[in-house]
Short mmCIF file of C-alpha atoms in Angstrom, two decimals:
data_model
loop_
_atom_site.label_atom_id
_atom_site.label_comp_id
_atom_site.label_asym_id
_atom_site.label_seq_id
_atom_site.Cartn_x
_atom_site.Cartn_y
_atom_site.Cartn_z
CA MET A 911 108.38 -141.03 12.67
CA ARG A 912 112.05 -140.32 14.03
CA ARG A 913 111.24 -136.29 14.29
CA LEU A 914 107.76 -137.11 15.97
CA ARG A 915 109.26 -139.05 18.91
CA ARG A 916 111.81 -136.09 19.05
CA LEU A 917 109.39 -133.59 19.22
CA ALA A 918 107.52 -135.48 22.15
CA HIS A 919 110.65 -135.93 24.04
CA LEU A 920 111.49 -131.95 23.81
CA VAL A 921 108.00 -131.27 24.72
CA LEU A 922 107.55 -133.78 27.61
CA PHE A 923 111.25 -133.20 29.24
CA CYS A 924 112.57 -130.18 28.40
CA PRO A 925 110.80 -128.21 30.80
CA PHE A 926 112.75 -130.56 33.45
CA SER A 927 115.93 -130.79 31.67
CA LYS A 928 119.28 -129.75 34.26
CA GLY A 929 120.96 -127.34 31.79
CA LEU A 930 117.91 -125.32 31.30
CA GLN A 931 117.29 -124.65 35.06
CA GLY A 932 120.65 -123.96 35.15
CA ARG A 933 120.94 -121.24 32.85
CA LEU A 934 117.29 -119.55 33.56
CA PRO A 935 115.87 -117.92 37.13
CA GLY A 936 113.70 -120.20 38.97
CA LEU A 937 110.78 -118.06 38.38
CA ARG A 938 111.05 -118.01 34.63
CA VAL A 939 111.28 -121.93 35.12
CA LYS A 940 108.03 -122.04 37.07
CA TYR A 941 106.41 -120.34 34.34
CA VAL A 942 107.76 -122.54 31.47
CA PHE A 943 106.34 -125.37 33.37
CA LEU A 944 103.24 -123.74 33.85
CA VAL A 945 103.13 -123.11 29.57
CA TRP A 946 104.37 -126.68 29.15
CA LEU A 947 101.35 -128.26 31.80
CA GLY A 948 99.17 -126.36 30.10
CA VAL A 949 100.11 -127.32 26.23
CA PHE A 950 100.47 -130.81 27.54
CA ALA A 951 96.57 -130.80 28.96
CA GLY A 952 94.99 -129.09 25.75
CA SER A 953 97.24 -131.58 23.59
CA TRP A 954 95.58 -134.46 25.42
CA LEU A 955 92.16 -133.04 25.18
CA ALA A 956 92.51 -132.61 21.82
CA TYR A 957 93.94 -136.31 21.61
CA VAL A 958 90.79 -137.78 23.29
CA HIS A 959 88.69 -135.81 21.26
CA TYR A 960 90.00 -136.80 17.95
CA SER A 961 90.58 -140.45 18.96
CA SER A 962 86.80 -140.78 19.91
CA TYR A 963 85.90 -139.37 16.61
CA ALA A 964 86.74 -142.46 14.82
CA GLU A 965 84.64 -144.60 17.11
CA LEU A 966 81.58 -141.80 16.98
CA CYS A 967 81.67 -141.21 13.35
CA ARG A 968 81.11 -144.27 11.19
CA GLY A 969 78.72 -143.02 8.63
CA HIS A 970 81.02 -144.84 5.85
CA VAL A 971 80.57 -148.09 7.54
CA CYS A 972 76.70 -147.67 8.17
CA GLN A 973 75.88 -147.22 4.60
CA VAL A 974 78.36 -149.97 3.45
CA VAL A 975 76.37 -152.51 5.47
CA ILE A 976 72.66 -151.04 4.39
CA CYS A 977 73.19 -150.88 0.94
CA ASP A 978 74.90 -154.52 1.00
CA GLN A 979 72.06 -155.81 2.79
CA TYR A 980 69.77 -153.93 0.20
CA ARG A 981 71.81 -155.36 -3.21
CA LYS A 982 71.18 -158.93 -1.71
CA GLY A 983 67.50 -158.45 -1.39
CA ILE A 984 67.29 -158.93 2.92
CA ILE A 985 66.18 -155.24 3.27
CA SER A 986 63.68 -152.52 1.79
CA GLY A 987 62.70 -148.97 1.77
CA SER A 988 61.72 -145.89 0.65
CA MET A 989 64.93 -144.62 0.55
CA CYS A 990 67.37 -147.34 -0.64
CA GLN A 991 67.51 -146.58 -4.10
CA ASP A 992 68.53 -142.73 -3.53
CA LEU A 993 71.14 -144.11 -0.92
CA CYS A 994 72.53 -147.02 -2.73
CA SER A 995 71.98 -146.84 -6.02
CA LEU A 996 71.19 -143.03 -6.99
CA HIS A 997 73.47 -141.58 -4.53
CA LYS A 998 71.17 -138.91 -3.97
CA ILE A 999 71.48 -138.57 0.00
CA GLU A 1000 74.52 -136.70 0.85
CA TRP A 1001 76.43 -137.31 4.29
CA ARG A 1002 77.70 -134.06 5.96
CA THR A 1003 78.67 -133.35 9.68
CA CYS A 1004 78.46 -135.99 11.97
CA LEU A 1005 76.31 -135.52 15.31
CA SER A 1006 76.61 -138.85 16.72
CA SER A 1007 77.09 -138.93 20.61
CA ALA A 1008 77.32 -142.59 21.11
CA PRO A 1009 79.28 -145.49 18.78
CA GLY A 1010 75.79 -147.21 18.53
CA GLN A 1011 73.57 -144.98 17.11
CA GLN A 1012 75.19 -142.76 13.82
CA VAL A 1013 73.46 -139.45 13.64
CA TYR A 1014 75.05 -137.03 10.64
CA SER A 1015 73.52 -133.91 8.91
CA GLY A 1016 72.80 -134.45 5.13
CA LEU A 1017 71.29 -133.24 2.18
CA TRP A 1018 68.18 -134.86 0.23
CA GLN A 1019 66.22 -133.40 -2.78
CA GLY A 1020 67.59 -129.78 -1.78
CA LYS A 1021 66.64 -129.94 1.89
CA GLU A 1022 68.63 -130.40 4.94
CA VAL A 1023 68.15 -133.74 6.47
CA THR A 1024 68.86 -136.05 9.66
CA ILE A 1025 70.38 -139.38 8.94
CA LYS A 1026 70.41 -141.88 11.79
CA CYS A 1027 71.74 -145.48 11.80
CA GLY A 1028 72.49 -148.39 14.25
CA ILE A 1029 75.76 -149.94 14.57
CA ARG A 1030 75.51 -152.57 16.83
CA ASP A 1031 79.52 -154.31 17.25
CA SER A 1032 81.96 -153.02 18.41
CA PRO A 1033 84.02 -150.31 17.28
CA HIS A 1034 87.51 -152.58 17.99
CA SER A 1035 86.66 -155.49 16.10
CA GLU A 1036 89.92 -157.46 14.61
CA ALA A 1037 88.90 -155.97 11.07
CA GLY A 1038 89.65 -153.05 11.65
CA LEU A 1039 87.13 -149.22 11.90
CA ASP A 1040 87.44 -149.27 7.78
CA ALA A 1041 85.98 -152.60 7.34
CA ALA A 1042 82.10 -153.28 7.04
CA PRO A 1043 81.50 -154.95 10.70
CA ARG A 1044 79.35 -157.85 10.68
CA ARG A 1045 75.95 -157.02 11.54
CA GLU A 1046 74.33 -159.63 14.46
CA LEU A 1047 72.82 -162.46 12.09
CA ALA A 1048 69.28 -161.85 14.42
CA LEU A 1049 68.58 -158.19 13.50
CA PHE A 1050 67.07 -159.02 9.87
CA ASP A 1051 66.03 -162.26 10.71
CA LYS A 1052 62.48 -161.69 11.34
CA PRO A 1053 59.76 -161.99 10.91
CA THR A 1054 60.92 -165.23 9.24
CA ARG A 1055 59.84 -166.92 5.74
CA GLY A 1056 56.05 -167.97 5.18
CA THR A 1057 54.63 -165.50 8.09
CA SER A 1058 51.25 -164.06 6.99
CA ILE A 1059 50.37 -160.46 6.69
CA LYS A 1060 47.75 -161.24 9.70
CA GLU A 1061 50.37 -162.71 11.74
CA PHE A 1062 52.94 -160.04 10.99
CA ARG A 1063 50.04 -157.22 12.17
CA GLU A 1064 49.09 -159.41 15.01
CA MET A 1065 53.26 -159.75 15.97
CA THR A 1066 53.39 -155.90 15.33
CA LEU A 1067 50.64 -155.12 17.65
CA GLY A 1068 51.85 -156.96 20.81
CA PHE A 1069 55.31 -155.75 20.52
CA LEU A 1070 53.45 -152.23 20.51
CA LYS A 1071 51.55 -153.09 23.27
CA ALA A 1072 54.61 -154.54 25.30
CA ASN A 1073 56.34 -151.04 24.71
CA LEU A 1074 53.55 -148.50 24.95
CA GLY A 1075 50.81 -150.38 27.20
CA ASP A 1076 47.48 -151.69 26.39
CA LEU A 1077 45.54 -149.06 24.56
CA PRO A 1078 42.68 -148.89 22.44
CA SER A 1079 44.49 -146.68 19.58
CA LEU A 1080 47.20 -149.52 19.35
CA PRO A 1081 45.54 -151.21 16.36
CA ALA A 1082 45.74 -147.89 13.94
CA LEU A 1083 49.61 -147.93 14.68
CA ALA A 1084 50.04 -151.09 13.58
CA GLY A 1085 48.25 -150.48 10.66
CA GLN A 1086 50.49 -147.33 10.13
CA VAL A 1087 53.33 -149.64 10.37
CA LEU A 1088 51.96 -151.95 7.41
CA LEU A 1089 51.48 -149.22 5.19
CA MET A 1090 54.77 -147.78 5.95
CA ALA A 1091 56.34 -151.11 5.13
CA ASP A 1092 54.43 -151.28 1.82
CA VAL A 1093 57.08 -149.37 -0.05
CA ASN A 1094 55.75 -149.92 -3.38
CA ARG A 1095 52.18 -149.55 -2.22
CA ASP A 1096 51.01 -152.46 -4.11
CA GLY A 1097 48.82 -153.80 -1.13
CA ARG A 1098 51.13 -156.65 -0.51
CA VAL A 1099 54.20 -156.53 2.08
CA SER A 1100 57.56 -158.62 1.13
CA LEU A 1101 59.50 -160.22 3.60
CA ALA A 1102 62.06 -158.01 3.04
CA GLU A 1103 59.72 -154.98 3.63
CA ALA A 1104 58.30 -156.79 6.94
CA ARG A 1105 61.95 -157.13 8.22
CA SER A 1106 63.28 -153.72 7.28
CA ALA A 1107 59.67 -152.84 9.36
CA TRP A 1108 60.63 -154.78 12.35
CA ALA A 1109 63.89 -153.98 12.47
CA LEU A 1110 62.87 -150.12 12.86
CA LEU A 1111 60.66 -150.72 15.51
CA GLN A 1112 63.58 -152.42 17.77
CA GLN A 1113 65.17 -148.71 17.52
CA HIS A 1114 63.68 -146.82 20.76
CA GLU A 1115 63.57 -143.45 18.95
CA PHE A 1116 62.12 -144.70 15.92
CA LEU A 1117 59.05 -146.20 17.68
CA LEU A 1118 58.72 -142.74 19.61
CA LEU A 1119 59.01 -140.86 16.17
CA LEU A 1120 56.21 -143.24 14.79
CA SER A 1121 54.02 -142.39 18.00
CA LEU A 1122 54.63 -138.76 18.14
CA GLN A 1123 54.42 -138.28 14.18
CA GLU A 1124 50.94 -136.29 14.56
CA LYS A 1125 52.80 -133.77 16.92
CA GLU A 1126 53.85 -130.76 15.83
CA HIS A 1127 57.05 -130.54 17.88
CA ALA A 1128 58.82 -134.00 17.06
CA PRO A 1129 60.68 -134.07 13.72
CA ARG A 1130 59.35 -135.64 10.42
CA LEU A 1131 60.07 -138.71 9.29
CA LEU A 1132 60.90 -138.74 5.57
CA GLY A 1133 61.92 -142.35 4.92
CA TYR A 1134 64.29 -145.03 5.63
CA CYS A 1135 66.24 -148.07 4.22
CA GLY A 1136 66.64 -151.14 6.62
CA ASP A 1137 66.99 -149.91 9.92
CA LEU A 1138 68.60 -146.45 8.85
CA TYR A 1139 65.98 -143.76 8.76
CA VAL A 1140 65.90 -139.71 7.29
CA THR A 1141 64.38 -137.15 9.43
CA GLU A 1142 63.88 -133.38 8.72
CA GLY A 1143 67.15 -131.57 8.91
CA ALA A 1144 68.61 -131.06 12.55
CA PRO A 1145 66.98 -127.72 14.18
CA HIS A 1146 69.63 -125.16 15.99
CA ARG A 1147 70.23 -124.99 19.50
CA PRO A 1148 69.53 -122.09 21.57
CA TRP A 1149 72.27 -123.78 24.10
CA PRO A 1150 75.53 -122.70 22.79
CA GLY A 1151 77.45 -125.32 24.52
CA ALA A 1152 75.58 -128.12 22.52
CA ALA A 1153 77.88 -127.73 19.75
CA LEU A 1154 81.14 -128.65 21.82
CA PRO A 1155 81.64 -132.09 22.01
CA PRO A 1156 80.13 -134.36 24.20
CA LEU A 1157 83.46 -134.83 26.34
CA LEU A 1158 83.85 -131.33 26.54
CA ARG A 1159 80.10 -130.16 27.56
CA PRO A 1160 80.65 -130.85 31.40
CA LEU A 1161 83.57 -128.40 31.70
CA LEU A 1162 81.50 -125.40 30.78
CA PRO A 1163 81.47 -123.32 33.97
CA PRO A 1164 77.41 -122.21 34.78
CA ALA A 1165 78.31 -118.67 34.62
CA LEU A 1166 80.39 -119.23 31.29
CA HIS A 1167 77.39 -120.82 30.09
CA ALA A 1168 74.64 -118.02 31.40
CA ALA A 1169 76.63 -115.44 29.56
CA LEU A 1170 76.99 -117.58 26.22
CA GLN A 1171 73.28 -118.04 26.41
CA ARG A 1172 73.05 -114.16 26.69
CA TRP A 1173 75.21 -113.43 23.83
CA LEU A 1174 75.36 -116.16 21.73
CA GLY A 1175 71.68 -117.18 22.04
CA PRO A 1176 68.20 -116.15 20.64
CA THR A 1177 67.03 -112.50 21.76
CA TRP A 1178 64.51 -112.67 24.85
CA PRO A 1179 61.13 -112.57 22.46
CA TRP A 1180 62.45 -115.42 20.35
CA ARG A 1181 63.13 -117.54 23.26
CA ALA A 1182 59.79 -116.82 24.77
CA LYS A 1183 58.34 -118.24 21.45
CA ILE A 1184 60.46 -121.59 21.78
CA ALA A 1185 59.41 -121.98 25.30
CA ILE A 1186 55.54 -121.81 24.32
CA GLY A 1187 56.49 -124.73 21.73
CA LEU A 1188 58.40 -126.46 24.66
CA LEU A 1189 55.39 -126.02 26.97
CA GLU A 1190 52.78 -127.49 24.20
CA PHE A 1191 55.04 -130.29 23.42
CA VAL A 1192 54.71 -131.15 27.50
CA GLU A 1193 51.01 -130.81 27.18
CA GLU A 1194 51.16 -133.21 23.82
CA LEU A 1195 53.18 -135.77 26.11
CA PHE A 1196 50.63 -135.79 28.38
CA HIS A 1197 47.66 -138.40 27.65
CA GLY A 1198 48.26 -138.23 24.01
CA ALA A 1199 46.64 -140.84 21.83
CA TYR A 1200 49.35 -142.99 22.38
CA GLY A 1201 49.67 -143.02 26.17
CA THR A 1202 51.49 -140.63 28.61
CA PHE A 1203 55.71 -139.89 27.78
CA TYR A 1204 58.08 -139.10 29.97
CA LEU A 1205 61.07 -136.53 29.60
CA CYS A 1206 64.38 -138.42 30.72
CA GLU A 1207 66.64 -136.06 30.61
CA THR A 1208 65.55 -132.35 30.94
CA THR A 1209 68.18 -130.33 29.47
CA LEU A 1210 68.86 -127.47 27.20
CA ALA A 1211 70.71 -129.71 25.08
CA ASN A 1212 67.58 -130.85 23.49
CA VAL A 1213 65.92 -127.51 23.24
CA ALA A 1214 65.99 -126.79 19.72
CA TYR A 1215 64.02 -124.68 16.90
CA THR A 1216 63.54 -124.30 13.05
CA ALA A 1217 64.31 -120.92 11.34
CA GLN A 1218 61.28 -119.54 12.16
CA TYR A 1219 61.52 -120.09 15.84
CA ASP A 1220 59.45 -122.75 16.24
CA PHE A 1221 60.29 -125.70 18.85
CA ARG A 1222 61.13 -129.02 17.94
CA MET A 1223 62.67 -131.70 20.44
CA ALA A 1224 66.35 -132.46 19.57
CA ASP A 1225 66.62 -136.09 20.59
CA LEU A 1226 63.56 -138.04 21.01
CA ARG A 1227 65.94 -140.96 22.89
CA GLN A 1228 65.46 -138.99 25.84
CA VAL A 1229 61.49 -139.65 25.70
CA ALA A 1230 60.48 -142.69 27.61
CA PRO A 1231 56.79 -144.34 27.35
CA GLU A 1232 54.85 -144.71 30.50
CA ALA A 1233 54.60 -148.08 30.49
CA ALA A 1234 58.39 -148.61 29.70
CA VAL A 1235 59.35 -146.46 32.97
CA ARG A 1236 56.99 -148.82 34.77
CA ARG A 1237 58.23 -151.96 33.76
CA PHE A 1238 62.05 -150.73 34.73
CA LEU A 1239 60.13 -149.59 38.11
CA ARG A 1240 58.25 -152.77 38.83
CA GLY A 1241 59.87 -154.68 42.03
CA ARG A 1242 63.48 -152.99 41.33
CA ARG A 1243 65.45 -153.70 44.64
CA CYS A 1244 66.46 -150.16 46.10
CA GLN A 1245 68.59 -148.82 48.84
CA HIS A 1246 67.94 -145.15 47.75
CA SER A 1247 65.75 -142.71 45.49
CA ALA A 1248 68.80 -142.83 43.18
CA ASP A 1249 68.24 -146.69 42.63
CA CYS A 1250 65.04 -145.73 41.11
CA THR A 1251 66.34 -143.62 38.55
CA TYR A 1252 65.27 -143.99 34.82
CA GLY A 1253 67.42 -142.32 32.14
CA ARG A 1254 68.90 -139.28 33.76
CA ASP A 1255 66.21 -137.84 35.77
CA CYS A 1256 62.96 -139.96 35.72
CA SER A 1257 63.00 -140.62 39.42
CA ALA A 1258 60.71 -142.69 41.70
CA PRO A 1259 60.43 -142.85 45.58
CA CYS A 1260 62.23 -145.69 46.93
CA ASP A 1261 59.79 -147.68 49.92
CA LYS A 1262 62.84 -148.05 52.62
CA LEU A 1263 60.50 -150.49 54.67
CA MET A 1264 60.01 -152.73 51.08
CA ARG A 1265 63.08 -151.75 49.72
CA GLN A 1266 61.52 -151.63 46.34
CA CYS A 1267 60.99 -148.69 43.69
CA LYS A 1268 57.07 -147.30 44.12
CA GLY A 1269 55.56 -146.84 40.39
CA ASP A 1270 54.85 -142.97 40.56
CA LEU A 1271 57.82 -140.39 39.66
CA LEU A 1272 58.41 -137.50 41.99
CA GLN A 1273 58.45 -134.84 39.47
CA PRO A 1274 55.90 -134.52 36.25
CA ASN A 1275 57.23 -133.15 33.06
CA LEU A 1276 56.11 -129.46 33.56
CA ALA A 1277 57.95 -128.93 37.02
CA LYS A 1278 61.29 -130.37 35.48
CA VAL A 1279 60.39 -127.95 32.02
CA CYS A 1280 59.75 -125.15 34.38
CA ALA A 1281 63.16 -125.61 36.33
CA LEU A 1282 64.76 -125.68 33.05
CA LEU A 1283 62.93 -122.63 31.84
CA ARG A 1284 64.09 -120.34 34.80
CA ASP A 1285 67.51 -120.17 33.39
CA PHE A 1286 66.32 -119.80 29.82
CA LEU A 1287 63.48 -117.02 30.35
CA LEU A 1288 64.67 -115.05 33.46
CA PRO A 1289 67.75 -113.66 32.31
CA GLY A 1290 67.24 -110.51 29.65
CA ALA A 1291 63.37 -110.81 30.30
CA PRO A 1292 61.17 -107.69 30.19
CA ALA A 1293 61.62 -105.50 33.96
CA GLY A 1294 57.66 -105.58 34.00
CA LEU A 1295 57.58 -109.50 33.46
CA ARG A 1296 60.20 -110.63 35.20
CA GLU A 1297 58.83 -110.75 39.01
CA GLU A 1298 55.44 -112.48 37.69
CA LEU A 1299 57.06 -114.97 35.53
CA GLY A 1300 59.59 -115.95 38.22
CA ARG A 1301 56.72 -116.49 40.32
CA GLN A 1302 54.84 -118.63 38.04
CA LEU A 1303 57.88 -120.82 37.38
CA ARG A 1304 58.63 -121.28 40.81
CA ALA A 1305 54.71 -122.57 41.74
CA CYS A 1306 55.55 -124.59 38.87
CA THR A 1307 58.63 -126.47 39.84
CA THR A 1308 56.88 -127.38 43.04
CA LEU A 1309 54.37 -129.51 41.08
CA SER A 1310 54.93 -133.13 42.29
CA GLY A 1311 53.10 -136.76 42.86
CA PRO A 1312 51.46 -138.85 40.31
CA ALA A 1313 50.16 -137.28 37.36
CA GLY A 1314 46.61 -137.98 37.75
CA GLN A 1315 46.30 -136.16 41.29
CA VAL A 1316 47.90 -133.36 39.97
CA GLU A 1317 46.33 -132.98 36.65
CA ALA A 1318 43.78 -130.14 37.28
CA ARG A 1319 46.70 -127.94 38.95
CA HIS A 1320 49.19 -129.14 35.99
CA SER A 1321 46.89 -127.81 33.48
CA LEU A 1322 45.75 -124.97 35.28
CA VAL A 1323 49.92 -123.87 35.72
CA LEU A 1324 50.65 -124.54 32.22
CA SER A 1325 48.05 -122.54 30.62
CA HIS A 1326 48.88 -119.45 32.98
CA LEU A 1327 52.57 -119.85 31.62
CA LYS A 1328 51.12 -119.81 27.73
CA ALA A 1329 48.98 -116.92 28.46
CA LEU A 1330 51.49 -114.95 30.14
CA LEU A 1331 54.43 -115.44 27.59
CA TRP A 1332 51.68 -115.06 24.60
CA GLN A 1333 50.73 -111.70 26.01
CA GLU A 1334 53.91 -110.37 25.98
CA ILE A 1335 54.72 -111.18 22.13
CA SER A 1336 51.66 -111.65 20.66
CA HIS A 1337 51.02 -108.64 18.27
CA THR A 1338 54.38 -108.07 17.42
CA GLN A 1339 56.81 -109.13 14.73
CA TYR A 1340 57.85 -112.62 17.17
CA SER A 1341 54.46 -113.93 17.41
#
């Protein structure tokens, strides 16, 4: 400890010592100061990154709590035995971006998987980081003992209607929830099974994962235990900055980002294939079986792909049901349009006369995705395609207004873009 204090004293105060300034020319002292400043700034960034790691990466805590609840018979799930008894799930790299949502890459049955688990306590508890935190008692207390299957189905259906809207397809989705909850396939749902299914539904991303399970470009659900769930492996990211810690991503200059995109990202034909998948995903979100969904953080960090360069949505937490966005905007007071923003970029206009948010978003999903694709597709595009592709992407970004009013134009622009890209890569190895 004494050596550490001495080293810190030398690093912090050596550049300013009078003896040093007397022995070295002023210019050299200036260089020493700049070096010291660089070392200090780098050390501070490293300290911030590694001190936040303890808060962001607590998968061991998650596993201890989940397995404790499983052994007590409070929760159940298709993955509980492999996670807690057989230890067949291997936790690997921490991918968490927030302390409350633990995300890890892992290995299960020889396949790469993604493990997700919610932690709802403050990381700075009196018990310390390594102790299992006390989960909220209310987490697994619903449904209550004595609830019938019929009552649980009605309870689930009411929850789905509140979050996805009153849609005729929701009874079928509620049936899927009950089928998923019946882990041992005995035709009955135990209290532990029902409580686990209910806790999972409270997680925004899991609800969307369930709603989009039939979609090609959403991650596939493999199993769960309590409110911990496992999906297919984390796909590759075409944006090199996605590998950086969240705190350092904003520091990446746009010019460096563009250069990294060209040097380290996929070649242009593979990018075109990924872009076609992204456009198909936008199509799937528009008037799907369970309503319309909005992309509320349209960044390259959420664009990912498989080993075959098929698009996958990296983070469904940034996708919001139309009902949730409308509920957020309804009656919301505002001074500017910035007050009417759900997530990062689901923005609605502000009625300055009434000082309330309007219900329709300024930009549909397609317009935001096209703005993203300009930076993703135009660099390195074939010379004969670049002008037409740029023109179509510019036209696409001008789409605005309620989705119902631009539906015909939306479909036309979408089909033209897909056809243009597909024509370029069809009948090649990239198709």
